[in-house]
Short mmCIF file of C-alpha atoms and ligand atoms in Angstrom, two decimals:
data_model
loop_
_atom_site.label_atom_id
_atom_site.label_comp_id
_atom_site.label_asym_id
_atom_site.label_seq_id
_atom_site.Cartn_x
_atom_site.Cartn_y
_atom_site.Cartn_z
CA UNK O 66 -11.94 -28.49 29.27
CA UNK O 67 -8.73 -28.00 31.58
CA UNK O 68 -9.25 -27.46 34.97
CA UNK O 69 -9.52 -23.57 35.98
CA UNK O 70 -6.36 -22.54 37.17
CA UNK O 71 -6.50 -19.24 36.71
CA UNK O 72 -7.22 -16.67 39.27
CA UNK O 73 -6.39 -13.00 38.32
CA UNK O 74 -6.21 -12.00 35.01
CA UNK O 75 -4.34 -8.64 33.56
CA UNK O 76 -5.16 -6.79 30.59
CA UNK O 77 -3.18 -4.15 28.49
CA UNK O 78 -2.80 -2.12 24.83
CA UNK O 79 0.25 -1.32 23.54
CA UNK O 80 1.56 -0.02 20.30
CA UNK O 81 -0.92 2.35 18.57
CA UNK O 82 -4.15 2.83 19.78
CA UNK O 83 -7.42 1.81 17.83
CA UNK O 84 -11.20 2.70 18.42
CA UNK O 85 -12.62 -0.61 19.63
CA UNK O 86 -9.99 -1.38 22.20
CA UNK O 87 -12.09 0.00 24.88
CA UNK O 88 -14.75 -2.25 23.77
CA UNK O 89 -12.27 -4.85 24.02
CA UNK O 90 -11.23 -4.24 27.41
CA UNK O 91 -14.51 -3.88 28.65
CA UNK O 92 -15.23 -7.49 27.36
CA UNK O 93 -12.36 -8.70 29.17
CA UNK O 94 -13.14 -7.37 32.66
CA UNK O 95 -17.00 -8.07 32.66
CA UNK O 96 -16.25 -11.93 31.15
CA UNK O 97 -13.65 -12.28 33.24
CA UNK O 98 -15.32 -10.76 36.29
CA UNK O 99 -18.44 -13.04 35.15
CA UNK O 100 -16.25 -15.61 35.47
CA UNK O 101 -15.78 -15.01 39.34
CA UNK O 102 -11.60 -13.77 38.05
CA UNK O 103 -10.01 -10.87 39.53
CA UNK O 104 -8.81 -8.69 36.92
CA UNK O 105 -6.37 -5.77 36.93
CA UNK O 106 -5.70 -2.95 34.20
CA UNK O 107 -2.23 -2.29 33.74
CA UNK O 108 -1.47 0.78 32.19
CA UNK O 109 0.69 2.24 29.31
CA UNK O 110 1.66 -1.45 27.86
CA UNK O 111 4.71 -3.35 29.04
CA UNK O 112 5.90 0.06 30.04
CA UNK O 113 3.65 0.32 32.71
CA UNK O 114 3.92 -3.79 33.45
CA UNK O 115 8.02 -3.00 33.88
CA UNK O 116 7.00 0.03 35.98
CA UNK O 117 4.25 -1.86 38.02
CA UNK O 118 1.45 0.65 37.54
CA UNK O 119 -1.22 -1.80 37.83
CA UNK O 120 -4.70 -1.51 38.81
CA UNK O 121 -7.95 -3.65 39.86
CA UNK O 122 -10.56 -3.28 37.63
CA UNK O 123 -14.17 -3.69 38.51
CA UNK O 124 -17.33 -3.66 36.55
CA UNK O 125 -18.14 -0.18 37.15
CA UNK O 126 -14.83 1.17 35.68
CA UNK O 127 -15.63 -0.13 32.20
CA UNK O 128 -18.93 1.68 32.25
CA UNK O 129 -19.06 4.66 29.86
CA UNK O 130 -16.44 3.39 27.76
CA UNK O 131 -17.65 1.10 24.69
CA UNK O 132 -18.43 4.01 22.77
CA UNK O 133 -15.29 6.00 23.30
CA UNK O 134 -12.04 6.08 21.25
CA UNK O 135 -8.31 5.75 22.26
CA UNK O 136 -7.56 3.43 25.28
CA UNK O 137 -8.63 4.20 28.83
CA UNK O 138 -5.71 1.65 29.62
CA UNK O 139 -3.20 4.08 27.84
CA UNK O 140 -0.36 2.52 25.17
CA UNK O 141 3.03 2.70 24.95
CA UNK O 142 5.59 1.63 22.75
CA UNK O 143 8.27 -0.10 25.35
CA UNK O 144 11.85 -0.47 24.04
CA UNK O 145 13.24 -2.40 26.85
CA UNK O 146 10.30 -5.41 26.54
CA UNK O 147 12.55 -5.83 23.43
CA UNK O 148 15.36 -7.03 25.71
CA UNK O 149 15.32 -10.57 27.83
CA UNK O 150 16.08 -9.16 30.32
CA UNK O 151 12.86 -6.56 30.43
CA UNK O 152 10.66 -9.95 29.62
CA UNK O 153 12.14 -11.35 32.77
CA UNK O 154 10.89 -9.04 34.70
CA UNK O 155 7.40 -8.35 33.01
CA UNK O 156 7.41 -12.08 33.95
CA UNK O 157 8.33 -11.73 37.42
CA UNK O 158 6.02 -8.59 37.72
CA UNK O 159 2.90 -10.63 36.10
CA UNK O 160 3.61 -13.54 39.37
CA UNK O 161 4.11 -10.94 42.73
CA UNK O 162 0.91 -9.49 41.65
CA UNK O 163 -0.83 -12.57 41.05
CA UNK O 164 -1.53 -11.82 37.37
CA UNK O 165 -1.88 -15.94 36.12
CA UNK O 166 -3.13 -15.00 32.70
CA UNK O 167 -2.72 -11.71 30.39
CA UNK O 168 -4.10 -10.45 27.64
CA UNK O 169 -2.14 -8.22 24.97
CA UNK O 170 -4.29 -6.11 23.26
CA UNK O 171 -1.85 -4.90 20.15
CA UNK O 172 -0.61 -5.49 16.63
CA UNK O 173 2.34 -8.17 16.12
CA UNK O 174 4.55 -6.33 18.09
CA UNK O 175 2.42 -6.64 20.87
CA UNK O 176 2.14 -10.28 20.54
CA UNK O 177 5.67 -10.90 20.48
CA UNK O 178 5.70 -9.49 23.20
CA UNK O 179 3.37 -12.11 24.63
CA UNK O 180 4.89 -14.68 23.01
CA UNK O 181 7.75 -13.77 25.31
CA UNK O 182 5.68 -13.82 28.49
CA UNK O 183 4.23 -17.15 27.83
CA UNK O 184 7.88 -19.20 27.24
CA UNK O 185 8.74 -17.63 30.89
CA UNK O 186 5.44 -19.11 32.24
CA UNK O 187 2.72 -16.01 31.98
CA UNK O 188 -0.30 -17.70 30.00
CA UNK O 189 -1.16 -15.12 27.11
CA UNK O 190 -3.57 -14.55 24.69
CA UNK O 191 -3.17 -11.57 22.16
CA UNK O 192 -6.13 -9.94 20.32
CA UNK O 193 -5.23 -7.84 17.04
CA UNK O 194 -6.00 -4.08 17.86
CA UNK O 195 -4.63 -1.59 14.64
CA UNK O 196 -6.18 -0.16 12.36
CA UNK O 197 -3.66 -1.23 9.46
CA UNK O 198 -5.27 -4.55 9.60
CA UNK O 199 -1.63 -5.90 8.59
CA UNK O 200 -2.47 -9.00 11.42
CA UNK O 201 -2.49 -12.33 9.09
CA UNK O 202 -3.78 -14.72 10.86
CA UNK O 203 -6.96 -12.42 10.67
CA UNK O 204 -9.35 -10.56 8.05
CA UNK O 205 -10.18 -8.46 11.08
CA UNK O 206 -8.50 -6.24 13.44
CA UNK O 207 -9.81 -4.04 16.24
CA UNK O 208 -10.30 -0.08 14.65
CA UNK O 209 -9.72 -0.62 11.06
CA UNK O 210 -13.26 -0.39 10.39
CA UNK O 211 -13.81 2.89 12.26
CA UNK O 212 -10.30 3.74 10.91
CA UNK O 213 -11.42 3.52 7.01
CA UNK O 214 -14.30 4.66 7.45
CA UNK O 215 -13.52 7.97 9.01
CA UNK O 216 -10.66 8.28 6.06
CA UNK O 217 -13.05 7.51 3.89
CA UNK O 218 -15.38 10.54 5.30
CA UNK O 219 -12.61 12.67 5.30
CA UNK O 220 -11.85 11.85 1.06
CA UNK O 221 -15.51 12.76 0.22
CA UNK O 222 -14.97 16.37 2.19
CA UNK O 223 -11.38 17.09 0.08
CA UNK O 224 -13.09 15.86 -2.68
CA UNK O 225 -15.43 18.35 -2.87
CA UNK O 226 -13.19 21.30 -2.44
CA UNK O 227 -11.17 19.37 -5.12
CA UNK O 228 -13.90 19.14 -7.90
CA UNK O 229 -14.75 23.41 -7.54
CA UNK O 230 -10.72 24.13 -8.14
CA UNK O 231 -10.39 21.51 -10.58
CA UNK O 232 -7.38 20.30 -8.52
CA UNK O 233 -6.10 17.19 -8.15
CA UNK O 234 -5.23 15.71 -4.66
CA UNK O 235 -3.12 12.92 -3.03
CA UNK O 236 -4.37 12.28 0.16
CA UNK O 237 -2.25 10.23 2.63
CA UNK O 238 -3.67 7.39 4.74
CA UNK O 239 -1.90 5.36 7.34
CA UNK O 240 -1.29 1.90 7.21
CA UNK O 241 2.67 1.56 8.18
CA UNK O 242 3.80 -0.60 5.89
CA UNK O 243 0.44 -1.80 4.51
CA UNK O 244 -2.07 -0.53 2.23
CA UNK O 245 -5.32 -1.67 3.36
CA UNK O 246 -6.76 1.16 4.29
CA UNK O 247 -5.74 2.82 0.80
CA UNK O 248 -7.06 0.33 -1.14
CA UNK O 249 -10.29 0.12 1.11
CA UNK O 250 -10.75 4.33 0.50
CA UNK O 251 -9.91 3.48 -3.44
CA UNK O 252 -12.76 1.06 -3.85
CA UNK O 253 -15.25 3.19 -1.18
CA UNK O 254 -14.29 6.89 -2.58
CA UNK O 255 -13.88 5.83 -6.23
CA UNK O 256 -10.84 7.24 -6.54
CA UNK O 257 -9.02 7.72 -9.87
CA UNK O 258 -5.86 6.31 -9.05
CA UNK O 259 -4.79 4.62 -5.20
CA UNK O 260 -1.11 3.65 -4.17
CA UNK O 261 -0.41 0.89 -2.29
CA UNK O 262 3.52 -0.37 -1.10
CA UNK O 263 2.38 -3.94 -1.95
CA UNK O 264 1.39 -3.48 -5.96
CA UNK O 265 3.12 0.32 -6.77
CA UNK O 266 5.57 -0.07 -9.26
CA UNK O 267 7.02 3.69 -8.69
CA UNK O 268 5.92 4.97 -12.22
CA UNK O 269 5.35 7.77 -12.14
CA UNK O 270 4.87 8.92 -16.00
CA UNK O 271 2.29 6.83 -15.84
CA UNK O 272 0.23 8.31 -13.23
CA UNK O 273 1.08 11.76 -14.91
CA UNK O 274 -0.31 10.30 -18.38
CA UNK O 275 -3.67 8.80 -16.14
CA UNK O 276 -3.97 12.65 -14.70
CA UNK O 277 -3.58 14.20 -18.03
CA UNK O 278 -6.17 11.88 -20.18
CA UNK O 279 -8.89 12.05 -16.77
CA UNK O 280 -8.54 16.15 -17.47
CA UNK O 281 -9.17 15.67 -21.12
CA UNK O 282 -12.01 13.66 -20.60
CA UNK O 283 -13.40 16.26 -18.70
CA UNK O 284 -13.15 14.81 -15.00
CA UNK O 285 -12.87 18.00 -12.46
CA UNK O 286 -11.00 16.52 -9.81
CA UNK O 287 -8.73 13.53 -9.45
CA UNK O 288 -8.47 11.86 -6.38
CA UNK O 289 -4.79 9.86 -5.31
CA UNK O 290 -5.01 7.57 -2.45
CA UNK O 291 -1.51 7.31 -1.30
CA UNK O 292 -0.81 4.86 1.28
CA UNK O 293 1.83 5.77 3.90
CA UNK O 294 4.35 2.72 3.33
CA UNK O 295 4.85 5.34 -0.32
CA UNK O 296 4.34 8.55 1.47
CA UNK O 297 6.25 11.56 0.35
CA UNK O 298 2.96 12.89 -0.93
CA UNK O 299 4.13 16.59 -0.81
CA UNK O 300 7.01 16.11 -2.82
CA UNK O 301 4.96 13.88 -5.46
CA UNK O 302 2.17 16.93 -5.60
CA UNK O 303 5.40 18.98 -6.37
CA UNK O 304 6.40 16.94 -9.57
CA UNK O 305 2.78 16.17 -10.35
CA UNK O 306 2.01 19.69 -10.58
CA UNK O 307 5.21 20.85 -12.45
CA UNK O 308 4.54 18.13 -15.04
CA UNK O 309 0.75 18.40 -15.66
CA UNK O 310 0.35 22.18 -15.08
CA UNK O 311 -2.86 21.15 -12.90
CA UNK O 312 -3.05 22.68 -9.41
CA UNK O 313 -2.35 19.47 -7.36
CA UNK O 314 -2.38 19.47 -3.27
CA UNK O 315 -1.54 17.27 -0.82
CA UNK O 316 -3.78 16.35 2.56
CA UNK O 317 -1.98 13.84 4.78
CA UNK O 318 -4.75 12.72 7.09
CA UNK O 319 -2.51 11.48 9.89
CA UNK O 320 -3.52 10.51 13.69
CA UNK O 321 -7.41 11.69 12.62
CA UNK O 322 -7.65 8.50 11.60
CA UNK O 323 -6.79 6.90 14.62
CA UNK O 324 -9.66 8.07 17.03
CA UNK O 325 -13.31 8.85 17.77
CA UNK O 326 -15.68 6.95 18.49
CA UNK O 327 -15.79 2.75 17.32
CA UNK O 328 -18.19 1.70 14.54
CA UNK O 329 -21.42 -1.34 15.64
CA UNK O 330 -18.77 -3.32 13.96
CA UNK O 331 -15.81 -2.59 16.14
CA UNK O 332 -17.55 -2.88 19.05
CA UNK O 333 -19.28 -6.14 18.51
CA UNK O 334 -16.20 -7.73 16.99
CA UNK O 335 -13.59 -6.17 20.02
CA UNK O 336 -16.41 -7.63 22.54
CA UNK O 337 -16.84 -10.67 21.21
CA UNK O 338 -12.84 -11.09 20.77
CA UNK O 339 -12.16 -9.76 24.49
CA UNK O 340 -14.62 -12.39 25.77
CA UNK O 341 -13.33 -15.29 23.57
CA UNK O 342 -9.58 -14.23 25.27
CA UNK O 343 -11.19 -14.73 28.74
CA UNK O 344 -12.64 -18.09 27.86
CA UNK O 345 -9.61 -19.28 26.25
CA UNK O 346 -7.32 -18.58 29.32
CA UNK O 347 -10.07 -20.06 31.63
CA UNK O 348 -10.17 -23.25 29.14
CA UNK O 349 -6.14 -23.53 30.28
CA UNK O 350 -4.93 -22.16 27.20
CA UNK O 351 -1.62 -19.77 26.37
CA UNK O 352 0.22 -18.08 23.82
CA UNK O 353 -2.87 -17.37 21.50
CA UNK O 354 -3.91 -14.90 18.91
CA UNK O 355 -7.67 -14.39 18.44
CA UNK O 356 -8.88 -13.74 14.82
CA UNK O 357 -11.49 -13.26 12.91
CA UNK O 358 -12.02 -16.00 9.95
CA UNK O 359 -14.08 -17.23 6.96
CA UNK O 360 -17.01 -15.85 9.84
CA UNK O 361 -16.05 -17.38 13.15
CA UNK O 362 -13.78 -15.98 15.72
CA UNK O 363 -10.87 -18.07 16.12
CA UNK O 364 -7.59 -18.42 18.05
CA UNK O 365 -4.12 -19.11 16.74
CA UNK O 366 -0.38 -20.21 18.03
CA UNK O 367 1.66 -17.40 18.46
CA UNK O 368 4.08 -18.43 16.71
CA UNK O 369 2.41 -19.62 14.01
CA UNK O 370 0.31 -16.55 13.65
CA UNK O 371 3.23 -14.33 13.26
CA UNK O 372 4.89 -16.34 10.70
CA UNK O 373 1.69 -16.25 8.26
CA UNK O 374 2.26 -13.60 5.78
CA UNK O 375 -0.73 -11.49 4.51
CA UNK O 376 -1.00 -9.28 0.92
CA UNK O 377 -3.65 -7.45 -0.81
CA UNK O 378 -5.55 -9.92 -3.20
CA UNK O 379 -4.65 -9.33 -6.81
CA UNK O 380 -8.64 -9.67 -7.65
CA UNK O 381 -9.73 -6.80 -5.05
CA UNK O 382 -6.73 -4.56 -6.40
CA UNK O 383 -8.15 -5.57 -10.24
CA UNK O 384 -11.12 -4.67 -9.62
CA UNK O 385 -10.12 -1.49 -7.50
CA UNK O 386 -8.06 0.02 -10.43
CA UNK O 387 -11.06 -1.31 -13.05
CA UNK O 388 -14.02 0.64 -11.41
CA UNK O 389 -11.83 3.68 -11.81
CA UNK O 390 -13.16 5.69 -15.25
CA UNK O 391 -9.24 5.95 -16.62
CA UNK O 392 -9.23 2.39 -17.12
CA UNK O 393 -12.23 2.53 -19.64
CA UNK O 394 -10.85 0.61 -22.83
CA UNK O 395 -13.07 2.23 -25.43
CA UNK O 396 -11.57 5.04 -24.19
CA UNK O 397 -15.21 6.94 -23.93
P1 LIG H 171 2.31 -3.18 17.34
O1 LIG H 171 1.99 -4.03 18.51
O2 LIG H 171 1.17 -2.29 16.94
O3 LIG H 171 2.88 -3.98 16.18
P2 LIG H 171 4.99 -2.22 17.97
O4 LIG H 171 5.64 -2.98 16.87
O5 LIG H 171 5.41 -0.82 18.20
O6 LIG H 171 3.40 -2.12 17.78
O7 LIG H 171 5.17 -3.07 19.31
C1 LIG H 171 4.61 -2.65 20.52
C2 LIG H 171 5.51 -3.04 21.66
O8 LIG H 171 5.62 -4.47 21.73
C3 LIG H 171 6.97 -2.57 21.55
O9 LIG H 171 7.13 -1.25 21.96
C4 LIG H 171 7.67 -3.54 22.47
O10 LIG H 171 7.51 -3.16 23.82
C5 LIG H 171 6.90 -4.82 22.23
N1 LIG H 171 7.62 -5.66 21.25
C6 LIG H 171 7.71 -5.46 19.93
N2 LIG H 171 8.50 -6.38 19.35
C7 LIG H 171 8.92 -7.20 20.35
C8 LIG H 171 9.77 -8.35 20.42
N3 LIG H 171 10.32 -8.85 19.32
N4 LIG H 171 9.97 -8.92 21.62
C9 LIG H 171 9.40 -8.41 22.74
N5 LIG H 171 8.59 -7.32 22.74
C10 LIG H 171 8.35 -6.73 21.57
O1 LIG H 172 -0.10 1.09 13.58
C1 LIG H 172 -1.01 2.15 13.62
C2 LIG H 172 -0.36 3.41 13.08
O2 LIG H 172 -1.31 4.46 13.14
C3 LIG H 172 0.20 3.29 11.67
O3 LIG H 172 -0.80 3.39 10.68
C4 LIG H 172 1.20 4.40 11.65
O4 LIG H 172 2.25 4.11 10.77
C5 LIG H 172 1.71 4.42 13.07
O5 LIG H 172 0.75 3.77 13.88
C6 LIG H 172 1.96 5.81 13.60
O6 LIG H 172 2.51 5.72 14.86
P1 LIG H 172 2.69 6.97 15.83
O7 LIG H 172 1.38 7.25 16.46
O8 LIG H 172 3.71 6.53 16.80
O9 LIG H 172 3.13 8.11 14.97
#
């Protein structure tokens, strides 16, 4: 192991918030602090690095805060950490207040971000916090599990109001550009039909034709996940209505999804990934990603991990679309 050079570590979130990253930054104080470190907070992402609002952290200010959602560091989204010159001085910020090694709690944004900081010197370790879990180095990412599984609470409750009007419904998950969480809701709700920007092929006759053969098999309700990276799910109720003559309604679940309180899961996996950052930076090491793989917790180059490229796996979306009872081939 490399000799300890580091004395003060920082920690931030930045980009969208997940449930877990308190759990996460709670791990990083009390390993780092365990570690005889200093460690400061800094606040609102590189925002609040450019604008130097930057606290010490003790022990005591992490109590209370495993089991509570959003960030108690606050998140930004910072446009000028985009520019060299705004990593410059993130850099120069991170060295007059003795910050030696930081850790970017985000989503691969974020970690270019840190993969900034460490060519100008800062040693950085990211940790993947979003609930899209679009990170692919990773099959895990801080607040997707509390993330699906409060969409997937929310699906049973518009389900139920969807089977006594015999309505269908599209309801909207996020997900940016990915469709995790829709296909996770698909498999978990048992929906009828789920849209995902990776596999839809924008036809849609033949979700119209799937909505009119469910009805005359006598199914009450059908249930459309639609990912966000399709959206428009008003619009598509619209047309879906007009061309099936069944009452169809659209519930976009939006930010609900992105708070309360973290799952066991998120908060074992954010405290064991918060404490593996700590050790890594103490072991001498920079511009790292921690994941989650094949059941170990793992680290990554930067750069490497943001070049991997991640998709849904054609047997989980086969098998998604074949527990659905529309894709019965006796037709039964
Ligand atoms: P996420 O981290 O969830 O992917 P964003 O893509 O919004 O979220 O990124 C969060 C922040 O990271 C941005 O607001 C910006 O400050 C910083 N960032 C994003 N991309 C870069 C980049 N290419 N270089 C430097 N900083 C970046
Ligand atoms: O990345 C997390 C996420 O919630 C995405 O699912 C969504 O597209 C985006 O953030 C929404 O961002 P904002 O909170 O800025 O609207």
């Amino acid at each position: 192991m490399a000799e300890n050079k580091i004395k003060t570590i920082g920690v931030l979130t930045s980009g969208g918030d997940a449930p877990g990253m308190n759990a996460a930054i709670r791990a990083v104080v009390r390993r780092g602090l365990s570690n005889g470190l200093n460690v400061k907070g800094i606040l609102k992402g590189y925002n609040g690095l450019l604008n130097e609002e930057i606290i010490d952290m003790s022990a005591k200010d992490v109590s209370d805060t495993i089991e509570r959602g959003g960030t108690i560091l606050y998140t930004a989204r910072c446009a000028e950490f985009r520019t060299e010159e705004g990593q410059k001085r993130g850099a120069e910020i991170c060295r007059k207040h003795g910050i030696d090694g930081l850790v970017v709690i985000g989503g691969d944004g974020s970690f270019a971000g840190a993969q900034k900081l460490a060519n100008l010197g800062i040693n950085t370790i990211g940790l993947p916090g979003t609930i899209d879990l679009d990170i692919a180095c990773t099959e895990y990412t801080i607040g997707f599990d509390t993330a699906v599984n409060t969409a997937m609470e929310a699906i049973d409750k518009v389900r139920d109001t969807s089977t006594s009007h015999e309505r269908c419904s599209i309801i909207e998950v996020m997900g940016r550009g990915a469709g995790y969480i829709a296909l996770w809701c698909g498999i978990a709700n048992g929906a009828e039909d789920v849209l995902v920007p990776e596999k839809y092929d924008y036809d849609e006759q033949k979700l119209i034709n799937n909505i009119i053969e469910s009805r005359k098999k006598g199914k009450k309700h059908h249930i459309i996940i639609n990912a966000e990276g399709i959206g428009h799910s008003e619009a598509m109720a619209k047309r879906i209505e007009a061309a099936t003559g069944i009452e169809t309604r659209a519930t976009i679940l939006g930010h609900m999804q992105r708070g309360g309180s973290p799952t066991c899961k998120d908060r074992v996996y954010a405290s064991m990934m918060g404490a593996l950052a700590v050790d890594l930076l103490i072991a001498g090491k920079t511009c790292r990603v921690v994941g989650y793989r094949h059941g170990e917790f793992v680290d990554f180059d930067i750069n490497e991990a943001l070049a991997m490229q991640k998709g849904i796996s054609d047997y989980q979306w086969e098998v998604c679309q074949s527990l659905s009872h529309n894709y019965d081939k006796n037709n039964k």
